[in-house]
Tab-separated table of C-alpha atoms in Angstrom:
chain	number	residue	atom	x	y	z
A	1	UNK	CA	0.000	0.000	0.000
A	2	UNK	CA	3.099	2.274	-0.145
A	3	UNK	CA	5.744	2.749	-2.842
A	4	UNK	CA	9.314	3.800	-2.127
A	5	UNK	CA	10.470	6.995	-3.862
A	6	UNK	CA	14.283	6.970	-4.405
A	7	UNK	CA	14.377	10.730	-5.040
A	8	UNK	CA	12.976	11.637	-1.608
A	9	UNK	CA	13.630	8.543	0.521
A	10	UNK	CA	9.915	8.441	1.372
A	11	UNK	CA	7.421	5.606	1.248
A	12	UNK	CA	4.361	7.237	-0.361
A	13	UNK	CA	0.821	5.935	0.029
A	14	UNK	CA	-0.494	4.407	-3.199
A	15	UNK	CA	-3.206	6.318	-5.021
A	16	UNK	CA	-5.976	3.740	-4.617
A	17	UNK	CA	-5.102	2.647	-1.079
A	18	UNK	CA	-6.416	3.985	2.214
A	19	UNK	CA	-3.034	5.708	2.640
A	20	UNK	CA	-3.238	7.903	-0.454
A	21	UNK	CA	-1.876	11.352	0.408
A	22	UNK	CA	0.271	10.055	3.275
A	23	UNK	CA	3.963	9.172	3.515
A	24	UNK	CA	6.745	8.319	5.953
A	25	UNK	CA	10.563	8.304	5.771
A	26	UNK	CA	11.893	4.883	4.757
A	27	UNK	CA	15.633	4.834	5.580
A	28	UNK	CA	18.174	2.197	4.635
A	29	UNK	CA	17.650	1.906	0.866
A	30	UNK	CA	20.095	2.902	-1.867
A	31	UNK	CA	18.966	2.365	-5.464
A	32	UNK	CA	20.828	3.197	-8.639
A	33	UNK	CA	19.492	2.493	-12.125
A	34	UNK	CA	21.466	1.300	-15.178
A	35	UNK	CA	24.284	0.080	-12.952
A	36	UNK	CA	25.661	-1.971	-15.843
A	37	UNK	CA	25.138	-1.828	-19.617
A	38	UNK	CA	23.018	-4.185	-21.721
A	39	UNK	CA	26.182	-5.743	-23.164
A	40	UNK	CA	27.598	-6.338	-19.680
A	41	UNK	CA	24.293	-7.858	-18.579
A	42	UNK	CA	24.265	-10.271	-21.550
A	43	UNK	CA	27.860	-11.299	-20.899
A	44	UNK	CA	27.268	-11.918	-17.182
A	45	UNK	CA	24.160	-14.068	-17.713
A	46	UNK	CA	25.844	-15.993	-20.535
A	47	UNK	CA	28.752	-16.825	-18.213
A	48	UNK	CA	26.354	-17.865	-15.432
A	49	UNK	CA	24.467	-20.184	-17.776
A	50	UNK	CA	27.678	-22.064	-18.531
A	51	UNK	CA	27.464	-23.466	-14.988
A	52	UNK	CA	24.674	-25.602	-13.555
A	53	UNK	CA	21.729	-24.003	-11.787
A	54	UNK	CA	20.662	-26.054	-8.748
A	55	UNK	CA	16.978	-26.294	-7.750
A	56	UNK	CA	16.100	-24.079	-4.796
A	57	UNK	CA	12.959	-23.316	-2.791
A	58	UNK	CA	9.777	-21.693	-4.142
A	59	UNK	CA	10.458	-22.305	-7.830
A	60	UNK	CA	13.881	-20.688	-7.886
A	61	UNK	CA	17.247	-21.989	-9.075
A	62	UNK	CA	20.544	-20.914	-7.548
A	63	UNK	CA	24.313	-20.766	-7.798
A	64	UNK	CA	26.208	-20.254	-4.525
A	65	UNK	CA	29.710	-18.852	-4.198
A	66	UNK	CA	30.447	-18.918	-0.486
A	67	UNK	CA	31.186	-21.086	2.552
A	68	UNK	CA	28.728	-23.815	3.510
A	69	UNK	CA	26.806	-22.507	6.506
A	70	UNK	CA	24.468	-23.984	9.109
A	71	UNK	CA	22.855	-20.827	10.444
A	72	UNK	CA	20.842	-22.583	13.167
A	73	UNK	CA	23.939	-24.181	14.685
A	74	UNK	CA	26.153	-21.209	13.730
A	75	UNK	CA	28.756	-23.387	12.031
A	76	UNK	CA	30.472	-23.069	8.671
A	77	UNK	CA	32.893	-24.936	6.432
A	78	UNK	CA	35.208	-23.196	3.987
A	79	UNK	CA	36.775	-26.296	2.429
A	80	UNK	CA	34.631	-26.292	-0.760
A	81	UNK	CA	34.653	-22.489	-1.177
A	82	UNK	CA	36.945	-21.347	-4.002
A	83	UNK	CA	35.974	-17.670	-4.194
A	84	UNK	CA	33.674	-15.351	-6.120
A	85	UNK	CA	33.479	-15.878	-9.903
A	86	UNK	CA	35.930	-14.044	-12.151
A	87	UNK	CA	33.200	-11.978	-13.856
A	88	UNK	CA	32.303	-10.379	-10.506
A	89	UNK	CA	35.646	-8.639	-10.110
A	90	UNK	CA	34.549	-5.764	-12.347
A	91	UNK	CA	31.123	-5.535	-10.671
A	92	UNK	CA	32.684	-5.313	-7.210
A	93	UNK	CA	35.061	-2.577	-8.398
A	94	UNK	CA	32.093	-0.572	-9.750
A	95	UNK	CA	30.167	-1.019	-6.507
A	96	UNK	CA	32.896	0.689	-4.500
A	97	UNK	CA	32.120	3.929	-6.325
A	98	UNK	CA	28.659	3.998	-4.686
A	99	UNK	CA	28.385	6.324	-1.707
A	100	UNK	CA	26.950	3.701	0.664
A	101	UNK	CA	29.431	0.959	-0.296
A	102	UNK	CA	32.677	2.410	0.987
A	103	UNK	CA	34.820	-0.430	2.344
A	104	UNK	CA	32.388	-3.080	1.114
A	105	UNK	CA	34.201	-6.432	0.792
A	106	UNK	CA	31.877	-9.198	-0.407
A	107	UNK	CA	32.549	-12.617	1.080
A	108	UNK	CA	29.633	-14.403	-0.573
A	109	UNK	CA	27.693	-14.243	-3.840
A	110	UNK	CA	24.375	-15.919	-4.534
A	111	UNK	CA	22.811	-15.987	-8.014
A	112	UNK	CA	19.072	-16.699	-8.124
A	113	UNK	CA	17.074	-17.525	-11.258
A	114	UNK	CA	13.354	-16.659	-11.249
A	115	UNK	CA	10.857	-17.810	-13.907
A	116	UNK	CA	7.089	-17.209	-13.975
A	117	UNK	CA	6.509	-20.746	-15.295
A	118	UNK	CA	8.021	-22.168	-12.095
A	119	UNK	CA	6.039	-19.815	-9.846
A	120	UNK	CA	9.323	-18.376	-8.574
A	121	UNK	CA	9.137	-16.259	-5.427
A	122	UNK	CA	10.766	-15.746	-2.052
A	123	UNK	CA	8.780	-15.351	1.169
A	124	UNK	CA	9.225	-12.388	3.549
A	125	UNK	CA	12.417	-12.941	5.506
A	126	UNK	CA	15.433	-11.392	7.186
A	127	UNK	CA	18.882	-12.364	5.946
A	128	UNK	CA	21.048	-13.892	8.680
A	129	UNK	CA	23.091	-11.455	10.755
A	130	UNK	CA	25.409	-13.876	12.613
A	131	UNK	CA	27.697	-14.250	9.568
A	132	UNK	CA	26.434	-11.584	7.148
A	133	UNK	CA	27.043	-7.906	7.840
A	134	UNK	CA	24.846	-4.860	7.507
A	135	UNK	CA	24.812	-4.159	3.771
A	136	UNK	CA	22.962	-6.481	1.382
A	137	UNK	CA	23.682	-5.684	-2.269
A	138	UNK	CA	21.614	-7.038	-5.175
A	139	UNK	CA	21.958	-6.556	-8.916
A	140	UNK	CA	18.663	-7.089	-10.776
A	141	UNK	CA	19.083	-8.573	-14.261
A	142	UNK	CA	16.951	-9.437	-17.333
A	143	UNK	CA	13.632	-7.971	-16.140
A	144	UNK	CA	12.085	-5.518	-13.713
A	145	UNK	CA	10.536	-6.665	-10.454
A	146	UNK	CA	9.332	-5.385	-7.080
A	147	UNK	CA	10.998	-5.906	-3.704
A	148	UNK	CA	8.158	-6.067	-1.156
A	149	UNK	CA	8.960	-4.858	2.374
A	150	UNK	CA	6.875	-5.758	5.433
A	151	UNK	CA	7.234	-5.268	9.170
A	152	UNK	CA	5.685	-7.473	11.845
A	153	UNK	CA	6.831	-5.522	14.890
A	154	UNK	CA	4.329	-4.097	17.369
A	155	UNK	CA	5.547	-0.561	16.770
A	156	UNK	CA	3.469	2.091	15.058
A	157	UNK	CA	4.498	4.150	12.054
A	158	UNK	CA	3.905	7.904	12.009
A	159	UNK	CA	2.560	9.112	8.678
A	160	UNK	CA	2.696	12.655	7.376
A	161	UNK	CA	0.624	14.363	4.666
A	162	UNK	CA	2.507	14.379	1.367
A	163	UNK	CA	1.151	17.695	0.120
A	164	UNK	CA	1.413	21.098	1.756
A	165	UNK	CA	-1.459	23.585	1.453
A	166	UNK	CA	0.878	26.300	0.228
A	167	UNK	CA	2.316	24.774	-2.938
A	168	UNK	CA	0.788	21.337	-3.332
A	169	UNK	CA	4.224	19.717	-3.553
A	170	UNK	CA	5.714	16.751	-1.781
A	171	UNK	CA	7.330	17.809	1.467
A	172	UNK	CA	11.039	16.947	1.720
A	173	UNK	CA	12.057	14.378	4.385
A	174	UNK	CA	13.766	17.016	6.537
A	175	UNK	CA	10.521	18.952	6.975
A	176	UNK	CA	8.820	16.136	8.879
A	177	UNK	CA	9.173	17.511	12.372
A	178	UNK	CA	6.450	18.346	14.824
A	179	UNK	CA	7.498	22.007	14.898
A	180	UNK	CA	7.298	22.522	11.146
A	181	UNK	CA	4.007	20.643	10.850
A	182	UNK	CA	2.466	22.760	13.588
A	183	UNK	CA	3.792	25.976	12.078
A	184	UNK	CA	2.523	25.040	8.632
A	185	UNK	CA	-0.915	24.259	9.997
A	186	UNK	CA	-0.998	27.586	11.813
A	187	UNK	CA	-2.708	25.929	14.755
A	188	UNK	CA	-1.726	24.343	18.023
A	189	UNK	CA	-3.042	21.170	19.648
A	190	UNK	CA	-5.758	19.778	17.387
A	191	UNK	CA	-4.025	21.134	14.272
A	192	UNK	CA	-0.897	19.164	15.103
A	193	UNK	CA	-2.826	15.939	15.742
A	194	UNK	CA	-4.749	16.216	12.478
A	195	UNK	CA	-1.574	16.653	10.430
A	196	UNK	CA	-0.125	13.284	11.434
A	197	UNK	CA	-1.432	9.737	11.644
A	198	UNK	CA	-0.270	6.624	13.496
A	199	UNK	CA	-0.767	3.171	11.972
A	200	UNK	CA	0.373	-0.280	13.181
A	201	UNK	CA	3.504	-1.487	11.367
A	202	UNK	CA	1.748	-4.723	10.420
A	203	UNK	CA	-0.723	-2.818	8.225
A	204	UNK	CA	2.029	-1.322	6.077
A	205	UNK	CA	3.766	-2.848	3.045
A	206	UNK	CA	6.270	-0.942	0.919
A	207	UNK	CA	7.046	-1.704	-2.730
A	208	UNK	CA	10.578	-0.946	-3.929
A	209	UNK	CA	10.507	-1.021	-7.721
A	210	UNK	CA	13.661	-2.548	-9.178
A	211	UNK	CA	14.229	-1.666	-12.841
A	212	UNK	CA	16.240	-3.987	-15.065
A	213	UNK	CA	20.012	-3.641	-14.443
A	214	UNK	CA	19.475	-1.660	-11.233
A	215	UNK	CA	21.534	-2.100	-8.056
A	216	UNK	CA	19.841	-1.962	-4.649
A	217	UNK	CA	21.463	-1.851	-1.212
A	218	UNK	CA	19.555	-2.577	2.003
A	219	UNK	CA	21.077	-1.451	5.298
A	220	UNK	CA	20.006	-0.042	8.677
A	221	UNK	CA	16.246	-0.233	9.277
A	222	UNK	CA	15.540	-1.731	5.845
A	223	UNK	CA	17.937	-4.561	6.708
A	224	UNK	CA	17.084	-5.248	10.344
A	225	UNK	CA	13.493	-4.038	10.922
A	226	UNK	CA	11.804	-4.803	7.591
A	227	UNK	CA	11.513	-8.221	5.968
A	228	UNK	CA	11.951	-8.390	2.193
A	229	UNK	CA	10.225	-10.629	-0.340
A	230	UNK	CA	9.599	-11.156	-4.057
A	231	UNK	CA	6.018	-12.165	-4.853
A	232	UNK	CA	5.051	-14.426	-7.754
A	233	UNK	CA	2.949	-11.721	-9.371
A	234	UNK	CA	6.062	-9.560	-9.745
A	235	UNK	CA	7.931	-12.134	-11.863
A	236	UNK	CA	6.714	-11.488	-15.403
A	237	UNK	CA	9.658	-13.073	-17.280
A	238	UNK	CA	13.042	-14.543	-16.470
A	239	UNK	CA	14.828	-12.599	-13.757
A	240	UNK	CA	18.326	-13.182	-12.409
A	241	UNK	CA	19.363	-11.655	-9.103
A	242	UNK	CA	23.014	-11.407	-8.028
A	243	UNK	CA	23.315	-10.803	-4.271
A	244	UNK	CA	26.557	-9.950	-2.489
A	245	UNK	CA	27.007	-10.107	1.294
A	246	UNK	CA	29.743	-8.818	3.597
A	247	UNK	CA	30.961	-10.186	6.941
A	248	UNK	CA	29.375	-9.288	10.271
A	249	UNK	CA	31.329	-7.555	13.047
A	250	UNK	CA	31.939	-10.941	14.681
A	251	UNK	CA	34.047	-12.002	11.668
A	252	UNK	CA	35.671	-8.602	11.053
A	253	UNK	CA	38.630	-6.775	12.628
A	254	UNK	CA	38.410	-7.037	16.416
A	255	UNK	CA	35.649	-9.656	16.286
A	256	UNK	CA	35.627	-13.085	17.917
A	257	UNK	CA	36.186	-14.857	14.583
A	258	UNK	CA	38.470	-12.256	12.970
A	259	UNK	CA	41.011	-14.807	11.694
A	260	UNK	CA	38.362	-16.976	10.058
A	261	UNK	CA	36.915	-13.842	8.471
A	262	UNK	CA	40.308	-12.951	6.996
A	263	UNK	CA	40.609	-16.461	5.564
A	264	UNK	CA	37.146	-16.283	3.979
A	265	UNK	CA	37.810	-12.860	2.455
A	266	UNK	CA	41.123	-14.029	1.047
A	267	UNK	CA	39.356	-16.880	-0.732
A	268	UNK	CA	36.402	-14.747	-1.866
A	269	UNK	CA	38.466	-11.945	-3.379
A	270	UNK	CA	40.680	-14.273	-5.371
A	271	UNK	CA	37.813	-14.250	-7.938
A	272	UNK	CA	38.659	-17.810	-8.992
A	273	UNK	CA	35.472	-19.395	-7.741
A	274	UNK	CA	33.095	-22.061	-9.003
A	275	UNK	CA	29.569	-22.626	-7.654
A	276	UNK	CA	29.586	-24.813	-4.532
C-alpha cells in the first residue's frame, strides 16, 4: 500500500489505497538504475548459464559462491569455497564507487534464477546477521521486479501528509518535524494531531521497484526491521538476481572470529570461484 520513492527517501501511500496522500521516511535503501550496460548484462548471464543451476525453494534456481553454513547451529565450512566468480571482479570494483558501499568487501555471492513458469518467489524474511554484515547488495538482471517490504513488529508508524497547502508539492524528508508541521498548519493542539497519523507497522507494506540492471542496497532499518520478499505476481519473465554479502562484526577486525573472516575474504576476493 506504499511505494518507495528513491528521489525523496519516502514511502508514499499508493493512489488507490487507504493511505493515499500520506507518507513516511523509509531509511536504509540505496537504489541506482542502469548500474551496468546491456552488453555487460548479456555477458554476465551468458557466463552464469555455462554453470549448472541447482533447484532451490519456491520455484527458484541458484548458484552459490560462499562457505557452507548452518545458520541454526552457527557453524560453517570453507573447504569447498573457491571464491567469487571471475566476472564479478569488475562488478565489485564498480560497486565501490557507490556512496553507501565504501569499504564493502563481499565474502559471498548468490545468483538466483526466477521464472514465472516455475512460480518463482521468495517469502518475507530477514537475511542472517550472525555471519552476514549490515549491507545487502543485489543486482537485478533481465527484467524488472518489485521488492516487497513488510514489518511485523508491534511498533506504530507515524505518517505525514505528502502535500502542503501552500504549494501542493511533496514535502522533503527534513521537513517532517512536529514544529514545522504545527507551524505550517498555523494551529496548536488539534491542528498538530490532524496533520499526522499513526498506523500499526503490520498494516504497512512498501514496494521498492527494481528496474532492469538496477543495483539496490539494504542497510540499517531496511535490513534489520523490515523483511523483504519477491512475490510471484512480480515475476513477469526470467529474472536473475546477483546478491553480495559482507561479513558481520563478529568475523571482522576485532571480532571473535576475525582470523576466520580474513581467511574467507582471502578466498572470496581471489575471484577464482566455481559454484559450490
